[in-house]
Amino acid sequence: MNISILFVSDNNFAVQLSCALGSVVRHASPQNSYRVYVIDVGLTEASRIALHAITDGRTDISLDFISDAAVVAEYKDRLGSVYAGRYPLSAFYRVFAPQIFPDLDKLLYLDCDIIVRRDVAELFNTALGDNELGGARDLWISSLPDSHPLSGYFRKLGVSKCDYVNSGVLLMNLARMRKGNFIDRVVGILRDVKQLHFADNDLLNICCKGRIAYISSAWNTIMTSKFYRLTGCQPIVDKDVAIFHYAGAPQCRPWNVFSGVARLFTACSGFLYFYPYLARSPLKGQLNVSFWSKAFNSAKLVIFCLVRGLGIHIGRDMLMGMRFFKALQQLYYVSSVKGWNYSQLSVPFKRLLKLVLPPYCFRLPIHKLEIHLAEHCNLGCYSCSHFSQLAEAEFANIDSFIHDMERMRELTSRYKRGIDVIHLMGGEPLLHPDIIPFFRVARENFPQTDIKLVTNGLLLLQQKAEFWEAIKRYNIKVSPTKYPVVDWQRVDEYAASFDCKLDYFQNIVVKFSQQYPLDLQGSGDVKLNYAKCFMANACLMLRDGKLATCSVILNIHHFNKHFGEHVPLTSNDYVDIHEVANIDEVINFLASPVPMCRYCGVDGRRTVGEWRHTEKTIGEYITFSS
């Protein structure tokens, strides 16, 4: 197979280019033929010679340099007044690839700030069909809240932030782009849009909207995304990453920090794949980063990782012995007494605080409560943390629900809203044959609470007018997760016909599958597992008077019954709301680990790729294979 690859670089990025090229060469199969092009934006002769040396001895790999002079002469005139010097012209070289390479039908563009860990032939072989581009969604941009200024910017551009592709790794269908007059469309967009925040990246997303094939994020794992991903989902684990992309702030780039500092944090583990290539690079002496610049960025990295709480390698005892964390402990305690709301903090910061602070700091109001209206599900997700794909048909009892709601109202009466958020969910709640009374009871007991019906959406098109009227009457938000098996445009239109608007769960447009492994030997450290678990004291679950700190505890019986296992559930794993004297007893219980915590494989949780159906095998919970 013939594989064409494009880089664009000046001499300032020659070192990074040498590392990226070295990683491509190392993983290239001799059974293929690789032709690497570099658009030369001022590389020195010495740099070009050194880059050629990386491919020496590989007859299956050729390296060609293309002077940017010819490109500038042709396309600067083409852009004319539309370009007007608003952006560096070199930013558009990948945009003009269809014309720069008229004899190629397909091209893989790679930024220089990457490290390849698999043969790029796998990516190049991806079928694009009639799409013009293949690219991975930018997880950092996808995670931006709607209130963020950039979210408003993308709305003005007419581009969904959840479908926004990062242009650092692009599979380009040059033949289709030429056929679709791609360059003319580019010029038209530049004429109409006076300011592009991310230059060519925005341009490609606007121009190719609806013509993009989405590839796995494993082929463009951006370090910034690993730092910023605050949804509670685990990022793709390193062993599954095909390309690390060191984009973003200076502290997110391994050549800007001391390698010893990066080794302290699991969030920086991707950095460690860069340093061996740097050590072997014939251009490593050209890396021009001063000691003080590295020191400054390393300090920022330390602060950044500590605040985000992204998996520190240092032992817990060492952390507890540091004066900084003792001061943090006192600061947090004082702040919480004065009303600092723990529930509003980011998930990773909560993890850090749970790791280093004693339980009394977390005796705080209940933020979110989850209640199953149906145990089973009509979808069947891989490794569901509620084990709903394993559960037999079972529905919530309205009398028990009334009993629990009234008791929770009594317990939380000291707080203005009682409970901030209640999720009526499952399983799949819409399987319940008589769901409307649950809406009424929940709203009557918690008039100011944000009540959401969390659903997979498969049955929404079957809901009659009385369902939608009840949704409006009791002010319930219909909050579906966007699984790829549903026609969401049709569902949106159907809800709108009843004057209802869907409130999508976590605003996720692309649903990935997660793996939630268990440690069936119960060998985990309960305190560390509790500290690192994003669900602990965050995803509280209530069933028949039993309140647990996470969904695994009250649903483990489904796993045990289906697979014949015996993960123990005891009365020490939950609190009975009908037996406690007051809310303080509840909060004290939730602030501490429980015996069940030792059976969770918290460190093995990860994203395993695009959403997939369950096979109902125990391997979904006890192995880490994808």
XYZ file of C-alpha atoms in Angstrom:
626
model
C 0.000 0.000 0.000
C 1.242 3.485 -0.893
C 0.887 5.975 1.956
C 1.341 9.713 1.508
C 2.082 11.851 4.575
C 2.413 15.626 4.884
C 4.178 17.756 7.500
C 4.613 21.547 7.495
C 7.522 22.988 9.490
C 9.909 25.886 9.925
C 13.272 25.587 11.655
C 11.776 26.501 15.044
C 9.927 23.187 15.001
C 12.638 21.093 13.359
C 13.352 19.195 16.596
C 9.703 18.306 17.115
C 9.443 17.310 13.446
C 12.447 14.988 13.866
C 10.734 13.276 16.811
C 7.424 12.931 14.964
C 9.174 11.601 11.859
C 11.231 9.189 13.957
C 8.059 7.772 15.521
C 6.440 7.336 12.092
C 9.529 5.507 10.814
C 9.791 3.280 13.884
C 6.248 1.941 13.481
C 6.143 1.830 9.662
C 5.693 -1.631 8.207
C 8.233 -2.587 5.502
C 5.367 -4.181 3.602
C 4.065 -0.709 2.713
C 5.533 2.210 0.802
C 5.613 5.563 2.626
C 6.194 8.892 0.922
C 6.676 11.727 3.408
C 6.384 15.317 2.217
C 7.548 18.316 4.234
C 6.548 21.800 3.169
C 9.706 23.682 4.063
C 8.986 27.042 5.701
C 12.606 27.981 6.358
C 14.349 24.773 7.436
C 18.126 25.072 7.354
C 20.241 22.809 5.161
C 21.621 21.155 8.318
C 18.093 20.386 9.511
C 17.123 18.863 6.187
C 20.226 16.641 6.192
C 19.479 15.519 9.749
C 15.871 14.700 8.854
C 17.005 12.675 5.866
C 19.273 10.706 8.215
C 16.211 9.497 10.148
C 14.910 7.646 7.088
C 18.309 6.302 5.991
C 18.321 2.565 5.526
C 14.558 2.408 4.916
C 14.001 1.799 1.218
C 10.246 1.767 1.856
C 10.263 5.380 3.105
C 11.085 8.463 1.043
C 11.352 12.039 2.280
C 10.780 15.041 -0.005
C 10.986 18.727 0.843
C 8.748 21.227 -0.930
C 9.828 24.849 -0.797
C 7.075 27.112 0.405
C 8.170 29.838 -2.026
C 6.152 28.382 -4.880
C 3.175 27.820 -2.620
C 3.272 31.416 -1.371
C 3.563 32.823 -4.879
C 0.556 30.905 -6.169
C -1.879 30.992 -3.271
C -1.232 34.418 -1.779
C -2.344 35.868 -5.089
C -5.295 33.509 -5.088
C -6.451 34.748 -1.703
C -5.761 38.373 -2.599
C -7.584 40.933 -0.486
C -9.539 38.162 1.240
C -6.376 37.009 2.989
C -5.170 40.531 3.862
C -2.436 39.155 6.096
C -4.837 38.226 8.870
C -3.141 34.893 9.542
C 0.286 33.363 8.803
C 0.034 32.031 5.285
C 1.722 28.801 6.380
C -1.440 28.038 8.368
C -3.228 27.459 5.069
C -0.799 25.020 3.484
C -2.805 21.967 4.503
C -5.932 23.725 3.210
C -4.369 24.012 -0.248
C -3.181 20.396 -0.285
C -5.689 19.357 -3.007
C -3.934 21.685 -5.448
C -0.391 21.344 -4.089
C -0.610 17.587 -4.705
C -2.712 17.245 -7.881
C -1.576 13.655 -8.484
C -2.621 12.374 -5.057
C -6.135 11.208 -4.200
C -5.529 10.742 -0.479
C -3.150 12.334 2.014
C -2.484 12.051 5.741
C -1.608 15.401 7.302
C 0.232 15.376 10.646
C 1.247 18.265 12.894
C 4.869 18.267 14.027
C 3.996 18.185 17.744
C 2.932 14.526 17.757
C 4.308 11.106 18.590
C 3.015 8.110 16.632
C 2.650 4.808 18.475
C 1.106 2.612 15.767
C 1.599 2.174 12.053
C -0.152 5.123 10.371
C -1.096 2.734 7.559
C -4.002 1.668 9.799
C -5.328 5.225 9.780
C -4.532 5.845 6.119
C -6.541 2.757 5.188
C -9.711 4.233 6.746
C -12.489 4.461 4.156
C -13.752 8.030 3.754
C -16.484 7.399 1.192
C -17.758 10.738 -0.124
C -16.422 12.625 2.897
C -13.676 15.165 2.336
C -11.936 14.767 5.670
C -11.370 12.197 8.361
C -10.565 13.591 11.793
C -10.999 13.142 15.541
C -13.266 15.319 17.606
C -11.523 17.821 19.867
C -12.502 16.587 23.337
C -11.446 19.818 25.042
C -13.719 21.912 22.842
C -16.515 19.345 23.204
C -16.274 19.650 27.000
C -16.707 23.438 27.061
C -19.858 24.505 28.937
C -22.500 26.343 26.957
C -21.746 29.457 28.992
C -18.128 29.560 27.778
C -17.425 32.396 25.278
C -16.042 29.900 22.760
C -19.342 28.002 22.802
C -21.075 31.172 21.645
C -18.380 31.693 19.028
C -18.947 28.221 17.559
C -22.700 28.773 17.511
C -22.139 31.925 15.433
C -19.953 29.956 13.038
C -22.710 27.370 12.683
C -20.369 24.599 13.864
C -21.276 22.210 16.685
C -18.560 22.275 19.331
C -19.276 18.605 19.961
C -18.482 17.776 16.324
C -15.481 20.083 16.073
C -12.482 18.281 14.574
C -8.903 19.062 15.523
C -6.829 19.587 12.387
C -3.554 18.267 13.831
C -4.261 14.815 12.376
C -6.291 14.814 9.167
C -7.010 12.177 6.572
C -7.720 14.171 3.419
C -9.766 12.920 0.469
C -8.028 15.159 -2.067
C -9.922 13.790 -5.062
C -13.290 14.532 -3.425
C -12.099 17.984 -2.311
C -11.057 18.916 -5.850
C -14.364 17.625 -7.203
C -16.261 19.752 -4.666
C -14.413 23.001 -5.535
C -12.915 23.062 -2.062
C -10.573 26.017 -2.657
C -13.389 28.213 -4.008
C -15.407 27.443 -0.877
C -12.411 28.345 1.291
C -12.060 31.731 -0.385
C -15.785 32.369 0.035
C -15.650 31.613 3.753
C -12.649 33.899 4.258
C -14.536 36.631 2.461
C -17.616 36.243 4.679
C -16.018 35.474 8.060
C -13.755 38.333 9.089
C -12.191 36.703 12.139
C -11.377 33.048 12.777
C -10.281 32.271 16.317
C -8.436 29.078 15.349
C -7.574 30.075 11.766
C -7.322 27.026 9.476
C -8.856 24.733 12.107
C -12.075 26.781 12.075
C -11.881 27.105 8.319
C -11.745 23.349 7.747
C -14.617 22.682 10.155
C -16.817 25.290 8.469
C -15.919 24.285 4.940
C -16.243 20.527 5.443
C -19.313 20.560 7.695
C -21.354 17.450 6.899
C -18.446 16.013 4.896
C -16.308 14.718 7.779
C -15.773 11.078 8.744
C -15.067 10.925 12.479
C -12.150 8.729 13.520
C -11.281 7.439 16.971
C -9.753 9.918 19.404
C -6.999 7.349 19.865
C -5.533 8.729 16.619
C -5.429 12.269 17.977
C -5.198 12.174 21.770
C -4.558 15.797 22.641
C -2.761 16.303 25.932
C -4.910 19.355 26.667
C -7.970 17.100 26.457
C -6.455 14.729 29.017
C -5.953 17.659 31.386
C -9.286 19.344 30.842
C -11.646 16.406 30.623
C -13.829 17.103 33.648
C -16.936 15.057 32.900
C -15.850 12.264 35.238
C -15.180 9.883 32.337
C -11.730 8.375 32.206
C -9.610 9.364 29.199
C -8.387 6.763 26.719
C -5.632 4.851 28.470
C -2.111 5.269 27.151
C -1.730 1.757 25.808
C -4.622 2.407 23.394
C -3.322 5.746 22.114
C -2.101 5.658 18.515
C -1.016 9.313 18.331
C -0.214 11.680 21.193
C -0.728 15.316 20.179
C 1.031 17.875 22.377
C -1.177 20.851 21.588
C -2.318 23.617 23.903
C -0.671 25.665 26.624
C 3.143 25.630 27.010
C 2.964 23.391 30.096
C 1.116 20.783 27.995
C 4.177 20.337 25.757
C 6.892 17.962 27.012
C 9.835 19.902 25.595
C 8.826 22.881 27.764
C 9.038 21.067 31.119
C 11.549 18.976 33.028
C 11.019 15.285 32.352
C 11.412 14.482 36.048
C 8.447 16.698 36.885
C 6.298 15.101 34.188
C 6.996 11.638 35.624
C 5.204 12.566 38.875
C 1.778 12.782 37.288
C -0.282 10.203 35.433
C -1.938 13.089 33.579
C 1.478 13.719 31.970
C 2.153 10.085 31.110
C 1.866 10.897 27.418
C 4.912 13.143 27.793
C 7.078 10.124 28.511
C 6.666 8.812 24.960
C 8.246 11.988 23.588
C 11.495 11.971 25.547
C 13.026 8.778 24.026
C 12.602 10.198 20.507
C 14.101 13.486 21.646
C 17.106 11.619 23.057
C 17.671 9.899 19.686
C 17.009 12.981 17.538
C 20.009 14.228 15.523
C 18.623 17.738 16.121
C 18.186 17.568 19.912
C 20.972 20.139 20.352
C 18.786 22.702 18.568
C 16.031 22.565 21.169
C 16.071 26.147 22.346
C 14.172 26.226 25.641
C 15.910 28.027 28.471
C 16.295 26.613 31.966
C 14.118 29.356 33.442
C 11.407 28.838 30.845
C 11.355 25.127 31.687
C 11.296 25.915 35.394
C 8.369 28.320 34.965
C 6.349 25.899 32.838
C 7.182 22.998 35.159
C 5.853 25.011 38.099
C 2.663 25.750 36.172
C 2.350 22.075 35.341
C 2.677 21.058 38.991
C 0.017 23.546 40.081
C -2.193 22.591 37.160
C -2.067 18.877 37.939
C -2.524 19.311 41.663
C -5.556 21.536 41.208
C -7.070 19.203 38.618
C -6.293 16.227 40.823
C -5.456 13.992 37.896
C -3.898 10.925 39.445
C -0.796 11.813 41.426
C 1.877 9.107 41.626
C 3.216 10.310 44.984
C 1.980 8.264 47.947
C -0.906 9.475 50.072
C 1.170 9.496 53.268
C 3.727 11.785 51.660
C 0.976 14.140 50.587
C -0.516 14.224 54.056
C 2.875 15.111 55.487
C 3.372 18.163 53.320
C 2.639 21.503 54.953
C 0.996 22.734 51.771
C -1.778 20.168 52.107
C -2.123 20.781 55.821
C -2.723 24.430 54.996
C -5.134 23.416 52.243
C -6.985 21.255 54.723
C -7.468 24.160 57.129
C -8.374 26.553 54.320
C -10.956 24.145 52.983
C -12.507 23.544 56.391
C -12.886 27.265 57.069
C -14.254 27.890 53.581
C -16.788 25.060 53.819
C -18.055 26.367 57.150
C -18.611 29.736 55.501
C -20.668 28.173 52.724
C -18.232 27.123 49.998
C -20.288 24.498 48.159
C -18.261 21.329 47.576
C -20.852 20.049 45.102
C -20.024 22.876 42.700
C -16.324 22.002 42.427
C -14.914 20.144 39.426
C -14.784 16.356 39.688
C -10.951 16.081 39.574
C -10.579 18.736 42.277
C -13.006 16.757 44.431
C -10.816 13.702 43.942
C -7.779 15.559 45.212
C -9.622 16.912 48.228
C -11.025 13.489 49.111
C -7.509 12.087 48.881
C -5.856 14.522 51.260
C -8.587 15.784 53.571
C -10.315 13.992 56.469
C -13.990 12.990 56.145
C -15.354 15.825 58.281
C -14.641 18.236 55.422
C -17.260 16.497 53.271
C -20.246 16.679 55.573
C -22.112 18.734 53.016
C -25.645 18.964 51.563
C -26.854 16.330 49.103
C -26.330 17.557 45.563
C -27.575 14.789 43.262
C -29.805 11.791 43.926
C -30.393 8.925 41.482
C -33.508 6.730 41.600
C -34.309 3.779 39.332
C -37.830 3.585 37.958
C -36.892 0.392 36.078
C -33.961 -1.900 36.784
C -33.673 -3.354 33.284
C -32.906 -1.645 29.985
C -33.959 -1.944 26.345
C -30.595 -0.835 24.952
C -27.771 -2.784 26.586
C -24.547 -0.809 26.904
C -21.100 -2.306 27.271
C -19.971 -2.528 30.921
C -22.875 -0.490 32.334
C -22.010 0.813 35.820
C -25.626 0.164 36.870
C -25.497 -3.429 35.480
C -28.819 -2.683 33.778
C -28.025 -4.878 30.781
C -27.811 -7.829 33.191
C -30.910 -7.015 35.250
C -34.190 -8.875 35.003
C -37.405 -6.894 34.475
C -38.283 -5.028 37.668
C -40.093 -1.742 38.291
C -40.104 0.781 41.117
C -43.094 0.596 43.459
C -44.991 3.871 43.799
C -45.790 3.326 47.495
C -42.133 2.761 48.345
C -41.227 5.790 46.234
C -43.702 7.985 48.137
C -42.336 6.707 51.456
C -38.742 7.509 50.424
C -39.537 10.919 48.949
C -41.403 12.058 52.012
C -38.544 10.932 54.251
C -35.908 12.651 52.099
C -37.983 15.829 52.216
C -38.007 15.662 56.021
C -34.271 14.989 56.214
C -33.280 17.798 53.830
C -35.779 20.417 55.038
C -32.997 22.594 56.506
C -31.763 23.344 52.982
C -33.482 25.803 50.683
C -33.891 23.386 47.754
C -33.748 20.193 49.773
C -31.796 18.369 47.066
C -30.225 20.142 44.099
C -30.869 17.514 41.410
C -32.935 14.314 41.243
C -32.401 11.875 38.368
C -35.335 9.556 37.642
C -33.558 6.914 35.632
C -32.698 3.243 35.267
C -32.192 0.955 33.528
C -34.602 2.641 31.179
C -37.281 4.584 33.096
C -39.664 4.785 30.129
C -40.162 1.015 30.369
C -42.225 1.659 33.505
C -45.915 1.154 32.611
C -47.134 3.991 34.849
C -44.456 6.655 35.082
C -46.483 9.855 35.524
C -47.294 9.362 39.250
C -43.547 9.357 39.959
C -43.274 12.813 38.366
C -46.084 14.102 40.581
C -44.686 12.667 43.825
C -41.157 13.909 43.147
C -42.339 17.435 42.353
C -44.748 17.661 45.295
C -41.989 16.766 47.728
C -39.257 18.836 46.061
C -40.869 21.883 44.453
C -37.561 23.726 43.827
C -35.362 20.789 42.839
C -34.070 20.256 39.302
C -35.787 16.953 38.410
C -34.595 15.114 35.304
C -35.841 12.040 33.488
C -32.599 10.420 32.284
C -33.389 8.172 29.323
C -31.740 6.504 26.339
C -34.486 7.997 24.162
C -35.523 4.819 22.350
C -39.134 5.096 23.560
C -39.601 8.863 23.361
C -41.340 8.675 19.980
C -43.920 6.326 21.525
C -44.906 8.681 24.346
C -48.437 10.048 24.104
C -49.711 13.557 24.731
C -50.448 12.886 28.405
C -46.773 12.085 29.012
C -45.617 15.386 27.532
C -48.338 17.287 29.365
C -47.131 15.763 32.645
C -43.555 16.731 31.785
C -44.653 20.346 31.482
C -47.105 20.265 34.409
C -44.527 18.925 36.875
C -41.586 20.773 35.326
C -39.552 17.639 34.567
C -36.579 17.891 32.224
C -36.367 15.096 29.670
C -32.640 14.415 29.606
C -31.650 11.804 27.008
C -28.140 10.586 26.339
C -27.318 10.790 22.635
C -26.764 7.180 21.739
C -25.956 6.667 18.050
C -28.895 4.294 17.484
C -31.557 7.030 17.711
C -32.700 9.552 15.086
C -32.292 12.580 17.349
C -33.522 15.117 14.828
C -36.810 13.253 14.613
C -37.031 13.003 18.421
C -36.350 16.741 18.787
C -39.105 17.533 16.295
C -41.530 15.179 18.041
C -40.875 16.772 21.453
C -41.224 20.230 19.913
C -44.674 19.262 18.586
C -45.752 19.090 22.245
C -43.954 22.364 23.021
C -41.175 20.531 24.873
C -37.428 20.871 24.465
C -35.008 18.084 25.305
C -32.244 18.748 27.824
C -29.503 16.421 26.647
C -27.597 14.647 29.408
C -24.130 16.234 29.925
C -24.574 17.813 26.475
C -22.737 14.807 24.998
C -23.199 14.474 21.250
C -20.887 11.518 20.753
C -21.388 8.649 23.179
C -18.307 6.614 24.034
C -18.266 3.309 25.861
C -16.610 3.173 29.254
C -15.264 0.158 31.094
C -16.002 -0.097 34.825
C -13.961 -3.099 36.013
C -14.409 -4.827 39.342
C -11.785 -6.343 41.622
C -13.488 -9.619 42.486
C -10.789 -10.444 45.037
C -11.587 -7.297 47.029
C -7.910 -6.356 47.219
C -8.311 -2.605 46.734
C -7.552 0.090 49.308
C -10.982 1.409 50.323
C -9.700 4.897 51.159
C -7.733 5.341 47.939
C -10.510 3.893 45.780
C -13.034 6.217 47.412
C -10.724 9.203 46.901
C -10.118 8.457 43.220
C -13.701 7.488 42.339
C -15.658 10.206 40.539
C -18.942 8.584 41.620
C -18.226 8.401 45.360
C -20.358 10.908 47.284
C -21.397 12.363 43.922
C -23.753 9.807 42.306
C -25.885 8.979 45.339
C -28.474 6.273 44.763
C -31.702 5.598 46.666
C -33.800 2.424 46.531
C -36.371 1.217 49.054
C -34.980 3.386 51.841
C -31.352 2.433 51.214
C -29.055 5.324 50.304
C -25.604 4.518 48.874
C -22.638 6.645 47.868
C -22.632 5.315 44.272
C -24.661 3.238 41.806
C -22.463 0.122 41.972
C -23.408 -0.661 45.562
C -27.176 -1.005 45.187
C -26.934 -2.674 41.771
C -24.208 -5.257 42.419
C -26.872 -7.921 42.987
C -27.641 -7.881 39.256
C -24.001 -8.730 38.543
C -23.904 -11.433 41.193
C -27.104 -13.104 39.995
C -26.202 -13.063 36.300
C -22.659 -14.386 36.683
C -23.057 -16.438 39.857
C -20.550 -14.267 41.717
C -20.597 -13.289 45.375
C -19.419 -9.697 45.710
C -20.695 -9.012 49.229
C -23.229 -6.307 50.030
C -23.643 -5.570 53.725
C -25.612 -3.095 55.819
C -22.345 -1.154 56.232
C -22.399 -0.271 52.530
C -25.504 1.915 52.713
C -27.519 3.963 55.166
C -31.226 3.395 55.838
C -32.905 6.797 55.653
C -35.842 5.572 57.739
C -33.623 4.593 60.649
C -31.380 7.674 60.969
C -32.256 10.470 63.358
C -31.330 13.386 61.087
C -29.511 14.466 57.929
C -26.198 14.731 59.771
C -26.065 10.973 60.173
C -26.632 10.583 56.437
C -23.975 13.113 55.478
C -21.449 11.659 57.914
C -21.955 8.242 56.366
C -21.609 9.462 52.773
C -18.387 11.332 53.597
C -16.462 8.099 54.231
C -15.507 4.962 52.250
C -17.551 1.771 52.599
C -16.439 -1.893 52.472
C -17.725 -2.255 48.891
C -15.088 0.251 47.731
C -12.434 -2.468 47.875
C -14.172 -4.350 45.045
C -13.996 -1.528 42.489
C -11.143 -1.494 39.964
C -11.051 2.296 39.918
C -7.621 2.512 38.289
C -8.811 0.384 35.366
C -11.718 2.602 34.359
C -11.303 3.951 30.878
C -12.857 4.851 27.558
C -12.740 1.859 25.212
C -13.843 3.610 22.016
C -17.092 4.405 20.279
C -20.319 3.259 21.889
C -20.919 -0.467 21.662
C -23.555 -3.019 22.643
C -22.943 -5.376 25.521
C -22.119 -9.046 24.977
C -23.089 -9.750 28.598
C -19.740 -11.389 29.327
C -17.962 -11.123 32.648
C -14.928 -9.901 30.722
C -16.602 -6.497 30.460
C -16.014 -6.121 34.185
C -12.903 -8.086 35.053
C -10.538 -7.541 32.103
C -9.112 -4.380 30.570
C -9.150 -5.514 26.949
C -10.792 -3.345 24.364
